[in-house]
Every structure is written in C-alpha cells, then in structure tokens.
Amino acid sequence: MTSDRKLIDALADTAQRVDVPFGSEHFDEAAARAGIPYSRSLDLYLDRQSQREADSLPLHLAHMALMH
C-alpha cells in the first residue's frame, strides 16, 4: 500500500502542475492507467484487485474488500 500511496502522491503533484484537479475525470483516468483505479463505491483509489473485489460486492459490503 505504501508504494500505491507514493504513486498517487506523485500523480497528484504532477496533475497539480498541469492544472488537472485531483479527483477529476482526467485524474481518475491517469490513476487507472498507473494501476490504482478509483473505486466509486468506496470513494478511494485502490489497487486493481481490491477494486475488483469491492465492485463485486453489494455496496453496503464493499468495505470488506479492504479486509485481506
């Protein structure tokens, strides 16, 4: 998770320099390409496996994807 955190921080810094707002559609696309897609159900940027798990669960159980 630490490397994902560093990656999202670096992505946020770069986005800010080119006037792309954090959380915008363009930012979300870049994060997904970097391997940390945005999970709407959890309102978080996650690794792909956790996102798949969260998306496969009912909304009220999506947080269980973080329990592995």
PDB file of C-alpha atoms in Angstrom:
ATOM      1  CA  MET A   1       0.000   0.000   0.000  1.00  0.00           C
ATOM      2  CA  THR A   2       2.908   2.378   0.648  1.00  0.00           C
ATOM      3  CA  SER A   3       4.038   2.248  -2.974  1.00  0.00           C
ATOM      4  CA  ASP A   4       0.447   2.950  -4.093  1.00  0.00           C
ATOM      5  CA  ARG A   5       0.387   5.933  -1.729  1.00  0.00           C
ATOM      6  CA  LYS A   6       3.652   7.257  -3.152  1.00  0.00           C
ATOM      7  CA  LEU A   7       2.348   6.748  -6.673  1.00  0.00           C
ATOM      8  CA  ILE A   8      -0.916   8.616  -6.034  1.00  0.00           C
ATOM      9  CA  ASP A   9       1.027  11.440  -4.330  1.00  0.00           C
ATOM     10  CA  ALA A  10       3.385  11.725  -7.314  1.00  0.00           C
ATOM     11  CA  LEU A  11       0.436  11.645  -9.688  1.00  0.00           C
ATOM     12  CA  ALA A  12      -1.325  14.365  -7.670  1.00  0.00           C
ATOM     13  CA  ASP A  13       1.793  16.560  -7.725  1.00  0.00           C
ATOM     14  CA  THR A  14       2.154  16.177 -11.476  1.00  0.00           C
ATOM     15  CA  ALA A  15      -1.547  16.811 -12.063  1.00  0.00           C
ATOM     16  CA  GLN A  16      -1.426  19.979  -9.978  1.00  0.00           C
ATOM     17  CA  ARG A  17       1.471  21.306 -12.063  1.00  0.00           C
ATOM     18  CA  VAL A  18      -0.559  20.907 -15.260  1.00  0.00           C
ATOM     19  CA  ASP A  19      -3.829  22.196 -13.755  1.00  0.00           C
ATOM     20  CA  VAL A  20      -5.643  18.843 -13.623  1.00  0.00           C
ATOM     21  CA  PRO A  21      -7.737  18.760 -10.438  1.00  0.00           C
ATOM     22  CA  PHE A  22      -7.282  15.826  -8.067  1.00  0.00           C
ATOM     23  CA  GLY A  23     -10.311  13.579  -8.437  1.00  0.00           C
ATOM     24  CA  SER A  24     -11.302  14.882 -11.861  1.00  0.00           C
ATOM     25  CA  GLU A  25     -12.177  12.504 -14.675  1.00  0.00           C
ATOM     26  CA  HIS A  26      -8.748  13.081 -16.259  1.00  0.00           C
ATOM     27  CA  PHE A  27      -7.022  12.397 -12.944  1.00  0.00           C
ATOM     28  CA  ASP A  28      -9.046   9.203 -12.487  1.00  0.00           C
ATOM     29  CA  GLU A  29      -8.028   8.035 -15.976  1.00  0.00           C
ATOM     30  CA  ALA A  30      -4.356   8.648 -15.235  1.00  0.00           C
ATOM     31  CA  ALA A  31      -4.611   6.848 -11.889  1.00  0.00           C
ATOM     32  CA  ALA A  32      -6.283   3.849 -13.536  1.00  0.00           C
ATOM     33  CA  ARG A  33      -3.531   3.676 -16.158  1.00  0.00           C
ATOM     34  CA  ALA A  34      -0.974   3.771 -13.345  1.00  0.00           C
ATOM     35  CA  GLY A  35      -2.650   0.762 -11.714  1.00  0.00           C
ATOM     36  CA  ILE A  36      -4.613   2.485  -8.960  1.00  0.00           C
ATOM     37  CA  PRO A  37      -8.166   2.965 -10.237  1.00  0.00           C
ATOM     38  CA  TYR A  38     -10.767   4.998  -8.387  1.00  0.00           C
ATOM     39  CA  SER A  39     -13.448   2.998  -6.591  1.00  0.00           C
ATOM     40  CA  ARG A  40     -16.721   4.915  -6.610  1.00  0.00           C
ATOM     41  CA  SER A  41     -18.277   2.550  -4.075  1.00  0.00           C
ATOM     42  CA  LEU A  42     -15.516   3.284  -1.536  1.00  0.00           C
ATOM     43  CA  ASP A  43     -14.511   6.786  -2.698  1.00  0.00           C
ATOM     44  CA  LEU A  44     -10.854   5.678  -2.722  1.00  0.00           C
ATOM     45  CA  TYR A  45      -8.040   4.983  -5.127  1.00  0.00           C
ATOM     46  CA  LEU A  46      -7.226   1.274  -4.801  1.00  0.00           C
ATOM     47  CA  ASP A  47      -5.080  -1.393  -6.347  1.00  0.00           C
ATOM     48  CA  ARG A  48      -6.875  -3.230  -9.146  1.00  0.00           C
ATOM     49  CA  GLN A  49      -7.513  -6.422  -7.164  1.00  0.00           C
ATOM     50  CA  SER A  50      -9.155  -4.546  -4.271  1.00  0.00           C
ATOM     51  CA  GLN A  51     -11.253  -2.542  -6.714  1.00  0.00           C
ATOM     52  CA  ARG A  52     -12.463  -5.718  -8.441  1.00  0.00           C
ATOM     53  CA  GLU A  53     -13.359  -7.208  -5.062  1.00  0.00           C
ATOM     54  CA  ALA A  54     -15.168  -4.039  -3.939  1.00  0.00           C
ATOM     55  CA  ASP A  55     -17.085  -3.821  -7.215  1.00  0.00           C
ATOM     56  CA  SER A  56     -18.157  -7.455  -6.932  1.00  0.00           C
ATOM     57  CA  LEU A  57     -19.758  -6.894  -3.525  1.00  0.00           C
ATOM     58  CA  PRO A  58     -23.057  -5.197  -2.700  1.00  0.00           C
ATOM     59  CA  LEU A  59     -22.494  -1.520  -1.894  1.00  0.00           C
ATOM     60  CA  HIS A  60     -23.081  -1.996   1.837  1.00  0.00           C
ATOM     61  CA  LEU A  61     -20.335  -4.669   1.916  1.00  0.00           C
ATOM     62  CA  ALA A  62     -17.803  -3.034  -0.417  1.00  0.00           C
ATOM     63  CA  HIS A  63     -15.571  -2.114   2.526  1.00  0.00           C
ATOM     64  CA  MET A  64     -14.956  -5.843   3.064  1.00  0.00           C
ATOM     65  CA  ALA A  65     -12.657  -5.757   0.027  1.00  0.00           C
ATOM     66  CA  LEU A  66     -10.144  -3.927   2.225  1.00  0.00           C
ATOM     67  CA  MET A  67     -10.007  -6.736   4.790  1.00  0.00           C
ATOM     68  CA  HIS A  68      -7.478  -9.010   3.050  1.00  0.00           C
TER      69      HIS A  68
END
